[in-house]
Amino acid sequence: MSMRGLTVFIADIRNCRVRELEEKRINKEMANIRSKFKEGNLNGYQKKKYVCKLLYMYILGWDIDFGHMEAVNLIASTKYSEKQIGYLAVTLLFHENSDLVRLVVNSIKKDLDDMNEIYNCLALHAIANIGGREMAETLALDVHRLLISPTSRSFVQKKAALTMLRLFRKHPDVIPATDWADRVIALMDEYDLGVALSVTTLVMAFAQTFPEEYKGCYVKALQRLKRILIDRDFSLDYIYYKVPTPWLQVKCLRLLQYYPPPEDAAVRNEINELLQVIVNNSQDTPKNVQHNNAQNAVLFEAINLAIHLDSNSQICMQAAVLLGRFISSKETNVRYLGLETMAHLAACADSLEPIKKHQETIIMSLRDKDISVRRRGLDLLYSMCDTSNSKVIISELLRYLQIADYTLREEMVLKIAILTEKFATAYSWYVDIILQLISTAGDHVGEEVWFRVVQIVTNNEDLQEYAAKTVLNYLRSPQYNETMIKVGGYILGEFGHLIANSSGCSPIEQFTAVHSKFSLCSLQTRALLLTTYVKFVNLFPEIKSQVLTVFNQYRHVLDSELQQRACEYMAISTLPTDDMLQTVCEEMPPFPERESTLVIKLNQKQGDTEDKRVWVIGGKEANLERRESMKARMSSIDSISTPTSFTAPEPRPATTTNGNSHMMSAEPDLLGLDDLSISTPNNVQLSSNDVPTPGFEPGYHKLQRAAEGVLFEDMHLQIGLKSEYHGHLGRLALYFGNKTGATLQNFTTQIDSTEALTVISPTPVANVVEARSQVQQLLNIECNEFFRESPGLRISYTSQATGPQRLFIKLPVVLTKFMEPIQSMDGNSFFQRWKQIGGAPRESQVVFKSGSQSGISIESVRNILDGYRFGLLDDVDPNPSNFVGAGVVHGGKAGKVGALLRLEPNMEQHMYRLTVRTTSEIVSEELRIILERSLTYDA
Amino acid sequence: MIKSIMIFNNHGKPRLSKFYQQIDIATQQALIEEIFSLVSKRPDTVCNFLEGSKLLGGKDTRVIYRHYATLYFVFVVDESESELGILDLIQVFVESLDRCFENVCELDLIFHFEEVHHILTEIVQGGMVLETNMSEIVTAIGELNKMKKKSGAISAGSLSLKASETLRSSFRH
């Protein structure tokens, strides 16, 4: 297809030696084409030629913002050569959300229906490339027809399969994948290996979403492998450098990894036999690079499958030996893949022994000349680390950190920090390593690393003295490292007094060490150090005057944050009594958090048009959870009626806080070291009074939707509440106000804490509430399971005005408090998820009447849904008075559960239909109950 | 899945780019530049895989490339693709080009860029491997060319313009 004008143009561009000349030539041509298109009257050949020129400019990286209409016209041409260029332009230039897509849908449909199969293919290819919603809705059935029709030729079928896959990935709600399961699975048997490959790819995507409906593919994939490997039944065309269709083999091996290992021993044997054949085949000496590649592609995927099935099997032992050979191979590709696959083995195997044999080689790989190999080595070392080799590995990593590529450092720091924490056996070792890490890595230490250090030191009493001494030494060194100063400032402020009597650690020496670096620090760090100083004033009155000089100086700086801190700290420090200072600077309570922020940071999420990972980098427990959830997904479909994830809230000894009790230790400690908090179960159980005090409900219900307000009020006492929630954690502040003119004596509170919902009061509430004054109590709340019962709050006190009093009210802590709203979800993804969750039992639906006399007010409904922390998605439901909402419930140990909501009010009938879908039936039901009650009475 | 495919020469000049996820052209260019800067620094003896940078999609994204004579062939893929499988696929692509253009070189890709796209269409569709059998690919292209002739486009005879180094010489790399 020679177009002289095009050839000349390309040659012209090639002759432009500098970018400016090229730009000039391009602009001239664009202007020319624009005017030609404007004049109109072009014949097909001319249109084709100009569109081709535009495409060439596009490939060179120029933005093309016209010519779309001409491309659309070309598609409808009867000449194949023009049609073909039209389709090429459409697939390169059109965006799925472009309005112009509408214009091509009809032409595409016509070509799909055409008798000419080559036209069918052009159309399929265009759909697979653009695949907007409108195309999916209009054309999915035609694509399906081409896929399954017995009259379709194989080159059409294989394209139809991949087109279907693309539409499913983008708009799963449009594709009735489950209805088509049998027909599609049957196509996996197709003799034509091109079709078999495409269909297997399609089935792989369906099976990830609908494992149960598509479980028939398991046997099909096995049979296919058997036909290739044992029966050697395949078309000779598909032998690629002596290996029969490696791509299809790899796909089948991969598909098997999306299912849990089969229970049936016969099936397992069959798979093992196939894997053995692959391992044996790999012993052939390869003829050339391509042969070697193809052979290894199959082998590596086979090893991955073997690890997935049973990491202790005979085959895996053989694999470990092979991998050991690979990681010292001369070929870089093989080393790379060997390390990667070994990391997979390390992440799943019960015993790391076969891998540890190669520890030396693996450590050497950190010094490989290729960064790609170094990365894999790092992943593997991270995965294979355990108590026996952690010291060696961590010190190697620390040594390597100093010379590592900059792009690797941040990740390395995280990994070292996690490993150090996980495998620490001695406090001093942990402190030494982590501070050395901070000191070495400098700017590459993320905030979360030093936060974590502070948390761990705070929560482990035995660590504190040593940590304080060590940071002080670091602060004294001439090296300047901002993260180290932050850690040092914080730790000395909290625990400096523990070392104040040691030589060289006197208060003034501590202060001088910190302050010598003060002027070098950023504003944020200086603010932190000011706080350290006010703590010093509290701990060491003898250096007060030096500290006050600093505060005084900083009362006049321009930065408002520093200025405010300096003024406030100055004022607190110079009050006539130290009461305020002591309260403000009280030692920090242990941190309640359980899941390490480091691990969260490391495991980022992946995009959604892609296949799932079958394993993650890290130790065994990191993968265990994923495997369990894979099994759970399969079995939950089998046994629909038995709830699996919900544990009924078992009452635990309630957290009692009165004048002198310590807090309960409700947390397993962060490190697996001994917990510092002493648990002293309190015997002063208040006599149980299990009927809630009348009048508690209005506040209880209102504050379920609000962060602060009055929880309860009677003649004598007012209880105010402020709250904030983040993820599965929450903090509540309760304010008990004495309204009477008499002192409330023996004031105690007792709050229910259960396994599912732990409530801890870090500091006890004051024993006495003076007349017309207020005391405060802070509560840390953690959601561990999906709970139903709000915790109870029991209060007792006596006073001259009232005599002995007892109150029992409920705290407004309901499941939705642990929900984060999702505001940014478009209609497509909402319905995609909606559909994925499906109907009962994971759906909870109810139709009910509004309790309001005056009818339904859309505004107050909106406020209620908003208050219960649903993100309201406008423009998803075409009917404006219907509500669509989404959120994520953070269930702590029970995991996160996405929640979707549809609420359809019927204004005439004063009725609502409320539908909640989440992946947990417990959550669906609980959310439904909460909303149903509130909508009935509060709207 | 395959997220994108690009061919550029030793100077980073793009000869083909095909993105299977929708990205605006400015980002496309930034990606090509970034990949070129990563890949061109690497000697031919190191491995053919690179981990994706942030721009490319992070850890689960792999850049898999091969260098033939004056051209780099680059596939950006997600974690679910077999690295070696993609390496083989690049070879299939190049050998198919070689058969269709009879001893292919960079100039062929420049002056017949639309042909290159048509050939790629027979190998990868919507980011998924469509066909790996070279004779099947070449036959399909032959069918298309017959259609074109029938529809009246003038055949150019032999397409080849052999002025620059051919790719076949580095097949064994």
XYZ file of C-alpha atoms in Angstrom, chain A residues 676-910:
235
model
C 5.343 -3.568 80.387
C 1.853 -2.789 81.507
C 0.980 -4.577 84.686
C -2.445 -6.053 84.802
C -4.080 -5.816 88.159
C -7.552 -7.218 87.873
C -9.696 -5.081 90.026
C -11.929 -6.719 92.536
C -14.146 -3.779 93.110
C -16.881 -5.019 90.837
C -19.812 -2.731 90.895
C -22.988 -4.589 91.557
C -24.420 -5.347 88.215
C -27.339 -3.326 87.206
C -28.142 -4.546 83.785
C -31.126 -2.444 82.957
C -30.003 0.761 81.308
C -30.935 3.960 83.065
C -34.059 5.442 81.484
C -33.444 8.427 79.277
C -30.111 7.248 77.881
C -31.438 6.617 74.385
C -31.667 10.061 72.745
C -28.011 10.835 73.380
C -26.959 7.301 72.524
C -28.678 7.410 69.166
C -27.757 10.960 68.274
C -24.065 10.481 68.992
C -23.931 7.383 66.808
C -24.030 9.903 63.978
C -22.059 12.739 65.499
C -18.557 13.072 66.884
C -19.430 15.150 69.920
C -22.322 16.255 72.038
C -24.171 15.556 75.263
C -24.475 11.849 75.875
C -26.624 11.933 78.966
C -28.003 14.396 81.423
C -30.035 14.131 84.599
C -30.589 16.315 87.648
C -27.079 15.871 88.983
C -24.760 14.859 86.242
C -24.110 15.787 82.673
C -21.977 13.530 80.495
C -20.432 15.059 77.421
C -18.573 13.139 74.754
C -16.021 13.871 72.091
C -14.723 11.210 69.752
C -12.513 10.561 66.823
C -12.140 7.395 64.825
C -9.512 6.277 62.454
C -9.582 2.871 60.812
C -10.288 0.262 63.452
C -9.158 2.570 66.258
C -11.049 5.201 68.120
C -10.531 7.649 70.977
C -13.296 8.879 73.200
C -13.191 11.632 75.751
C -15.957 11.593 78.361
C -16.641 14.713 80.416
C -18.496 14.201 83.659
C -19.953 17.472 84.872
C -21.270 17.814 88.399
C -24.375 20.001 88.245
C -24.993 20.005 91.988
C -23.557 22.214 94.681
C -22.135 19.217 96.533
C -18.996 17.189 95.851
C -19.490 13.789 94.236
C -17.542 11.240 96.259
C -16.270 7.767 95.353
C -16.801 8.521 91.731
C -16.072 5.439 89.610
C -16.760 4.362 86.091
C -16.695 0.922 84.593
C -16.736 0.268 80.885
C -17.412 -3.020 79.118
C -14.524 -4.315 77.108
C -14.866 -7.454 75.008
C -12.668 -9.489 72.701
C -14.507 -8.010 69.776
C -14.310 -4.445 70.996
C -11.623 -3.535 73.488
C -12.071 -0.363 75.456
C -9.149 0.805 77.527
C -8.902 3.746 79.798
C -5.233 4.702 79.984
C -5.733 6.889 83.013
C -8.289 6.353 85.726
C -11.005 8.880 86.235
C -10.666 11.161 89.247
C -12.245 9.837 92.388
C -13.940 13.077 93.291
C -15.883 15.584 91.235
C -16.030 18.960 92.894
C -19.239 20.970 92.949
C -20.040 22.542 89.576
C -16.921 21.235 87.978
C -15.961 18.624 85.484
C -13.645 15.631 85.238
C -12.478 13.937 82.106
C -11.818 10.375 81.131
C -10.097 9.223 77.951
C -10.854 5.892 76.324
C -8.978 4.067 73.599
C -11.183 1.819 71.566
C -10.145 -0.896 69.210
C -12.407 -2.912 66.987
C -11.114 -6.480 66.600
C -14.167 -8.277 65.288
C -17.463 -7.214 63.816
C -19.487 -6.527 66.932
C -23.138 -5.864 67.577
C -23.374 -4.664 71.159
C -22.376 -1.163 72.105
C -20.254 -1.119 75.254
C -22.001 -0.228 78.490
C -20.822 2.508 80.848
C -21.577 2.067 84.551
C -21.142 5.018 86.864
C -21.482 5.163 90.591
C -20.949 7.911 93.106
C -22.342 9.271 96.324
C -22.973 12.811 97.387
C -24.682 14.656 100.149
C -27.189 16.043 97.723
C -28.178 12.775 96.138
C -27.112 9.826 98.229
C -25.628 6.783 96.436
C -26.296 6.822 92.715
C -25.798 4.316 89.946
C -26.169 4.880 86.246
C -25.926 2.430 83.377
C -25.880 3.896 79.908
C -24.571 2.775 76.548
C -21.694 4.353 74.722
C -22.581 5.341 71.159
C -19.986 3.027 69.657
C -21.510 1.119 66.773
C -19.968 -0.709 63.863
C -20.299 2.231 61.468
C -17.936 4.250 63.642
C -15.172 2.078 62.229
C -16.235 2.743 58.709
C -14.368 5.102 56.440
C -16.527 6.659 53.747
C -15.650 6.172 50.103
C -16.510 9.296 48.154
C -14.756 8.669 44.929
C -16.256 5.689 43.238
C -17.852 5.993 39.867
C -20.972 4.213 38.779
C -19.094 1.518 36.912
C -16.982 0.391 39.767
C -19.899 0.628 42.172
C -22.045 -1.696 40.124
C -19.125 -3.941 39.399
C -18.600 -4.469 43.122
C -22.299 -4.578 43.806
C -22.616 -7.404 41.377
C -19.578 -9.232 42.619
C -20.939 -9.393 46.139
C -24.260 -10.671 44.896
C -27.533 -11.305 46.711
C -28.359 -13.039 49.983
C -26.787 -14.008 52.316
C -24.235 -11.259 51.826
C -27.018 -8.888 51.027
C -29.361 -7.643 53.694
C -32.510 -6.007 52.460
C -35.599 -4.639 54.137
C -38.669 -2.647 53.132
C -40.107 -0.573 55.947
C -42.286 2.365 56.756
C -40.983 5.728 57.847
C -41.938 6.600 61.401
C -42.106 10.281 60.576
C -45.583 11.853 60.401
C -44.614 14.579 57.998
C -43.229 12.274 55.326
C -39.734 11.548 54.206
C -37.294 14.414 54.073
C -34.517 13.765 51.620
C -32.299 16.201 53.455
C -32.514 14.414 56.785
C -32.030 11.021 55.124
C -28.869 12.373 53.586
C -27.726 13.614 56.985
C -28.339 10.242 58.577
C -26.414 8.296 55.932
C -23.650 10.844 56.124
C -23.624 10.645 59.909
C -23.252 6.896 59.770
C -20.163 7.517 57.664
C -21.343 6.282 54.320
C -19.743 8.071 51.389
C -22.674 9.167 49.276
C -22.144 8.716 45.567
C -24.148 11.147 43.524
C -24.956 10.539 39.890
C -24.708 6.788 40.257
C -28.410 6.159 40.489
C -30.335 7.949 37.735
C -33.185 8.662 40.154
C -32.051 11.672 42.221
C -34.086 10.731 45.282
C -32.379 7.352 45.549
C -29.212 7.085 47.581
C -26.087 5.126 46.760
C -23.303 4.926 49.301
C -20.072 3.148 50.001
C -17.590 2.698 52.800
C -15.005 0.369 54.258
C -15.523 -1.143 57.689
C -12.248 -1.656 59.505
C -12.690 -4.761 61.578
C -9.166 -4.976 62.983
C -8.292 -8.661 63.107
C -11.435 -9.496 61.188
C -10.091 -7.476 58.273
C -11.624 -4.759 56.188
C -14.995 -5.160 54.616
C -16.278 -2.986 51.814
C -19.875 -1.925 52.318
C -22.251 -0.810 49.606
C -25.628 0.706 50.168
C -28.704 1.512 48.144
C -31.646 3.288 49.671
C -34.770 3.872 47.654
C -37.315 6.062 49.413
C -40.902 5.936 48.196
C -42.198 9.411 48.918
C -45.906 8.697 48.336
C -46.063 5.587 50.479
C -43.661 6.853 53.170
